[in-house]
Short mmCIF file of C-alpha atoms and ligand atoms in Angstrom, two decimals:
data_model
loop_
_atom_site.label_atom_id
_atom_site.label_comp_id
_atom_site.label_asym_id
_atom_site.label_seq_id
_atom_site.Cartn_x
_atom_site.Cartn_y
_atom_site.Cartn_z
CA MET A 1 23.17 37.27 -36.39
CA LYS A 2 19.65 36.96 -34.84
CA LEU A 3 17.11 34.12 -35.00
CA TYR A 4 13.49 35.12 -34.36
CA SER A 5 12.03 32.16 -32.56
CA HIS A 6 9.55 30.84 -29.99
CA PRO A 7 10.37 28.21 -27.32
CA LEU A 8 7.40 25.96 -28.24
CA SER A 9 7.82 26.04 -32.01
CA GLY A 10 9.37 22.90 -33.52
CA HIS A 11 10.22 24.74 -36.72
CA ALA A 12 12.12 27.29 -34.68
CA HIS A 13 13.69 24.63 -32.50
CA ARG A 14 15.08 23.02 -35.66
CA ALA A 15 17.03 26.19 -36.41
CA CYS A 16 18.04 26.79 -32.76
CA LEU A 17 19.27 23.15 -32.50
CA PHE A 18 21.41 23.58 -35.53
CA ILE A 19 22.87 26.87 -34.34
CA SER A 20 23.81 25.04 -31.21
CA LEU A 21 25.15 21.82 -32.82
CA GLY A 22 27.16 23.84 -35.35
CA GLY A 23 28.63 26.11 -32.70
CA ILE A 24 27.25 29.12 -34.60
CA ASP A 25 27.18 32.48 -32.94
CA ALA A 26 23.57 33.83 -32.99
CA GLU A 27 21.20 35.62 -30.63
CA ILE A 28 17.85 33.90 -30.16
CA VAL A 29 15.03 36.49 -29.99
CA ASP A 30 11.64 35.19 -28.85
CA ILE A 31 8.57 36.52 -30.67
CA ASP A 32 5.30 36.85 -28.74
CA LEU A 33 3.09 34.55 -30.83
CA ALA A 34 0.18 34.64 -28.28
CA GLY A 35 0.23 38.46 -28.49
CA GLY A 36 0.25 38.33 -32.34
CA GLU A 37 3.66 40.02 -32.75
CA HIS A 38 4.31 37.82 -35.82
CA LYS A 39 1.37 39.51 -37.62
CA LYS A 40 2.44 43.13 -36.91
CA PRO A 41 4.03 45.26 -39.62
CA ALA A 42 7.56 45.13 -38.08
CA PHE A 43 7.64 41.34 -38.24
CA LEU A 44 5.74 41.08 -41.57
CA ALA A 45 8.51 43.25 -43.03
CA LEU A 46 10.90 40.42 -42.17
CA ASN A 47 8.62 37.60 -43.26
CA PRO A 48 5.38 38.39 -45.12
CA PHE A 49 4.21 34.87 -44.24
CA GLY A 50 3.99 35.95 -40.62
CA GLN A 51 5.79 32.88 -39.35
CA ILE A 52 8.87 32.07 -37.28
CA PRO A 53 11.66 31.16 -37.58
CA VAL A 54 13.40 34.03 -39.38
CA LEU A 55 17.13 34.55 -39.52
CA ASP A 56 18.70 38.00 -39.82
CA ASP A 57 22.38 37.70 -40.68
CA ASN A 58 23.56 41.30 -40.64
CA GLY A 59 20.66 42.43 -42.90
CA LEU A 60 20.39 39.18 -44.93
CA VAL A 61 16.87 38.08 -43.91
CA LEU A 62 15.81 34.53 -44.47
CA ALA A 63 12.56 32.78 -43.52
CA ASP A 64 11.72 29.06 -43.43
CA SER A 65 13.40 26.61 -41.11
CA ASN A 66 14.81 24.33 -43.79
CA ALA A 67 16.16 27.22 -45.84
CA ILE A 68 17.83 28.48 -42.65
CA LEU A 69 19.47 25.06 -42.10
CA VAL A 70 20.83 25.04 -45.61
CA TYR A 71 22.13 28.64 -45.37
CA LEU A 72 23.79 28.02 -41.97
CA ALA A 73 25.31 24.69 -43.08
CA LYS A 74 26.78 26.21 -46.25
CA LYS A 75 28.09 29.24 -44.43
CA HIS A 76 29.24 27.90 -41.12
CA ALA A 77 29.01 24.09 -40.81
CA PRO A 78 29.59 22.42 -44.18
CA ASP A 79 30.09 18.94 -42.73
CA TRP A 80 26.32 18.84 -42.13
CA LEU A 81 25.39 19.14 -45.84
CA PRO A 82 27.11 16.91 -48.38
CA GLU A 83 28.26 18.73 -51.55
CA ASP A 84 28.08 15.78 -53.99
CA ALA A 85 24.96 15.20 -56.09
CA VAL A 86 23.83 11.97 -54.48
CA GLY A 87 24.58 13.18 -50.91
CA ALA A 88 22.85 16.57 -51.35
CA ALA A 89 19.80 14.87 -52.94
CA ALA A 90 19.60 12.37 -50.05
CA VAL A 91 19.49 15.27 -47.55
CA GLN A 92 16.87 17.20 -49.63
CA ARG A 93 14.66 14.12 -49.74
CA TRP A 94 14.32 14.26 -45.91
CA LEU A 95 14.04 18.08 -45.75
CA SER A 96 10.99 17.61 -47.99
CA VAL A 97 9.63 15.02 -45.58
CA ALA A 98 10.19 17.43 -42.66
CA ALA A 99 8.18 20.11 -44.55
CA GLY A 100 5.55 17.61 -45.72
CA GLU A 101 4.65 14.46 -43.88
CA ILE A 102 6.15 15.61 -40.57
CA ALA A 103 4.36 19.03 -40.71
CA TYR A 104 1.01 17.43 -41.59
CA GLY A 105 1.46 14.49 -39.20
CA PRO A 106 3.14 14.79 -35.79
CA ALA A 107 3.50 18.60 -35.95
CA ALA A 108 -0.23 18.99 -36.78
CA ALA A 109 -1.24 16.55 -34.01
CA ARG A 110 0.76 18.66 -31.53
CA LEU A 111 -0.82 21.88 -32.84
CA VAL A 112 -4.24 20.43 -31.81
CA THR A 113 -3.23 19.69 -28.25
CA VAL A 114 -0.67 22.45 -27.50
CA PHE A 115 -2.12 25.33 -29.52
CA GLY A 116 -5.85 24.37 -29.94
CA ALA A 117 -5.75 23.95 -33.77
CA SER A 118 -8.87 22.43 -35.25
CA PHE A 119 -7.48 19.59 -37.38
CA ASP A 120 -9.11 16.17 -37.47
CA THR A 121 -7.28 14.42 -34.64
CA GLU A 122 -7.65 10.87 -36.01
CA GLU A 123 -6.44 11.87 -39.38
CA VAL A 124 -3.33 13.73 -38.22
CA ILE A 125 -2.37 11.01 -35.69
CA GLY A 126 -2.87 8.41 -38.46
CA ARG A 127 -0.55 10.40 -40.72
CA ALA A 128 2.00 10.68 -37.89
CA HIS A 129 2.12 6.89 -37.48
CA ARG A 130 2.48 6.36 -41.26
CA ILE A 131 5.54 8.57 -41.44
CA LEU A 132 7.02 7.29 -38.16
CA ALA A 133 6.72 3.65 -39.38
CA LEU A 134 8.45 4.63 -42.68
CA ILE A 135 11.30 6.47 -40.87
CA ASP A 136 11.66 3.56 -38.43
CA ALA A 137 12.08 1.17 -41.36
CA GLU A 138 14.53 3.58 -43.06
CA LEU A 139 16.66 3.72 -39.95
CA ALA A 140 17.01 -0.08 -39.68
CA GLY A 141 20.74 -0.83 -39.57
CA LYS A 142 21.81 2.84 -39.90
CA ALA A 143 22.68 5.52 -37.43
CA TRP A 144 21.57 8.61 -39.43
CA ILE A 145 18.81 9.23 -41.90
CA ALA A 146 20.65 10.56 -44.99
CA ALA A 147 24.36 9.77 -44.65
CA ASP A 148 26.89 7.86 -42.55
CA ARG A 149 27.12 10.98 -40.32
CA PRO A 150 24.57 13.41 -38.95
CA THR A 151 23.32 15.97 -41.46
CA ILE A 152 20.76 18.80 -41.48
CA ALA A 153 18.18 16.15 -42.48
CA ASP A 154 18.44 14.61 -38.97
CA VAL A 155 18.12 18.12 -37.45
CA ALA A 156 15.04 18.91 -39.60
CA LEU A 157 13.31 15.68 -38.51
CA TYR A 158 14.27 15.75 -34.83
CA SER A 159 12.04 18.32 -33.08
CA TYR A 160 8.52 17.28 -34.05
CA ILE A 161 9.38 13.54 -33.77
CA ALA A 162 10.86 14.05 -30.23
CA ARG A 163 7.72 15.93 -29.15
CA ALA A 164 5.15 13.75 -31.05
CA PRO A 165 3.80 12.36 -27.72
CA GLU A 166 2.56 15.87 -26.91
CA GLY A 167 0.16 15.37 -29.81
CA ASN A 168 -0.90 11.95 -28.43
CA VAL A 169 1.27 10.17 -30.98
CA ASP A 170 2.82 7.15 -29.29
CA ARG A 171 6.26 7.18 -30.86
CA PHE A 172 7.73 4.87 -28.17
CA ARG A 173 6.75 1.75 -30.17
CA TYR A 174 9.33 2.71 -32.92
CA GLY A 175 12.60 1.27 -31.63
CA ASN A 176 14.88 2.56 -34.42
CA VAL A 177 13.35 6.05 -34.11
CA SER A 178 13.92 6.00 -30.33
CA ALA A 179 17.57 4.98 -30.76
CA TRP A 180 18.12 7.71 -33.38
CA LEU A 181 16.54 10.34 -31.09
CA LYS A 182 18.96 9.31 -28.36
CA ARG A 183 21.88 9.45 -30.74
CA THR A 184 20.87 12.94 -31.76
CA GLU A 185 20.49 13.99 -28.11
CA ALA A 186 24.04 12.75 -27.42
CA LEU A 187 25.63 14.98 -30.10
CA PRO A 188 27.96 17.69 -28.75
CA GLY A 189 26.07 20.98 -28.54
CA PHE A 190 22.63 19.28 -28.51
CA ARG A 191 19.91 21.76 -27.33
CA PRO A 192 16.65 20.27 -26.09
CA PHE A 193 13.23 21.36 -27.30
CA GLN A 194 11.15 22.70 -24.37
CA LYS A 195 8.61 20.13 -23.16
CA THR A 196 4.99 20.73 -22.14
CA ALA A 197 3.00 18.57 -19.77
CA ILE A 198 0.46 17.83 -22.53
CA GLY A 199 -0.16 14.40 -24.15
CA ILE A 200 1.48 11.02 -23.53
CA PRO A 201 4.13 11.21 -20.78
CA ASP A 202 7.74 10.36 -21.65
CA ALA A 203 7.70 7.28 -19.35
CA ALA A 204 5.04 5.55 -21.42
N1 GSH B 301 7.58 26.49 -43.59
C1 GSH B 301 7.86 27.18 -42.36
C2 GSH B 301 6.74 26.92 -41.36
C3 GSH B 301 6.95 27.73 -40.09
C4 GSH B 301 5.77 27.67 -39.17
O1 GSH B 301 4.74 26.98 -39.46
N2 GSH B 301 5.87 28.41 -38.07
C5 GSH B 301 4.84 28.48 -37.13
C6 GSH B 301 5.35 28.18 -35.71
S1 GSH B 301 5.81 26.48 -35.56
C7 GSH B 301 4.21 29.88 -37.11
O2 GSH B 301 5.00 30.86 -37.10
N3 GSH B 301 2.95 29.96 -37.10
C8 GSH B 301 2.22 31.21 -37.03
C9 GSH B 301 1.28 31.31 -38.15
O3 GSH B 301 1.37 30.59 -39.12
O4 GSH B 301 0.44 32.22 -38.05
C10 GSH B 301 9.19 26.82 -41.77
O5 GSH B 301 9.65 25.69 -42.06
O6 GSH B 301 9.81 27.65 -41.10
#
């Protein structure tokens, strides 16, 4: 099994993190985003969207980080994705947040600073704080976002929240979020998301 990835992509880190937490055997293959490898025919044949991450499980090719989490959990690490209707819906609710509010908030703010994207900085940082405040309230009195144990919902939310300061989003003011990040980082098999020197330093 191969995962096409890039060390500075939070979407790819989400998949790499779960491969590591789940003890899943996969080779991580870095794609040269700066050189445009993801827009060349060989990669577009794997994912016409021209985006990483992409999983290739012996010819079964799957794009989209959250789809990859669902596939890997179902196939290799079922404890991370509840089967029952209520439990599965609770996880899906936060996968949607990861693909929505997180992508358009903290991930977008980081795209501006780390990759030079031209979003409205004030708007994306404002969005980031709105979703962080909601998640902070949601985590009051609970250890994990969607169940009484870690699930792929926690994995999907982790990467861009952890690196939100790189987009000048001060996440340090959200105490429940900070405690949840630390709990995630203490899980066996945790794999960190590469840091850059950009944005608000960790010590803030
Ligand atoms: N919905 C996709 C989004 C993936 C995504 O945005 N990947 C970025 C890297 S973080 C990418 O490949 N961007 C290159 C491009 O869109 O041209 C997922 O969850 O995997």
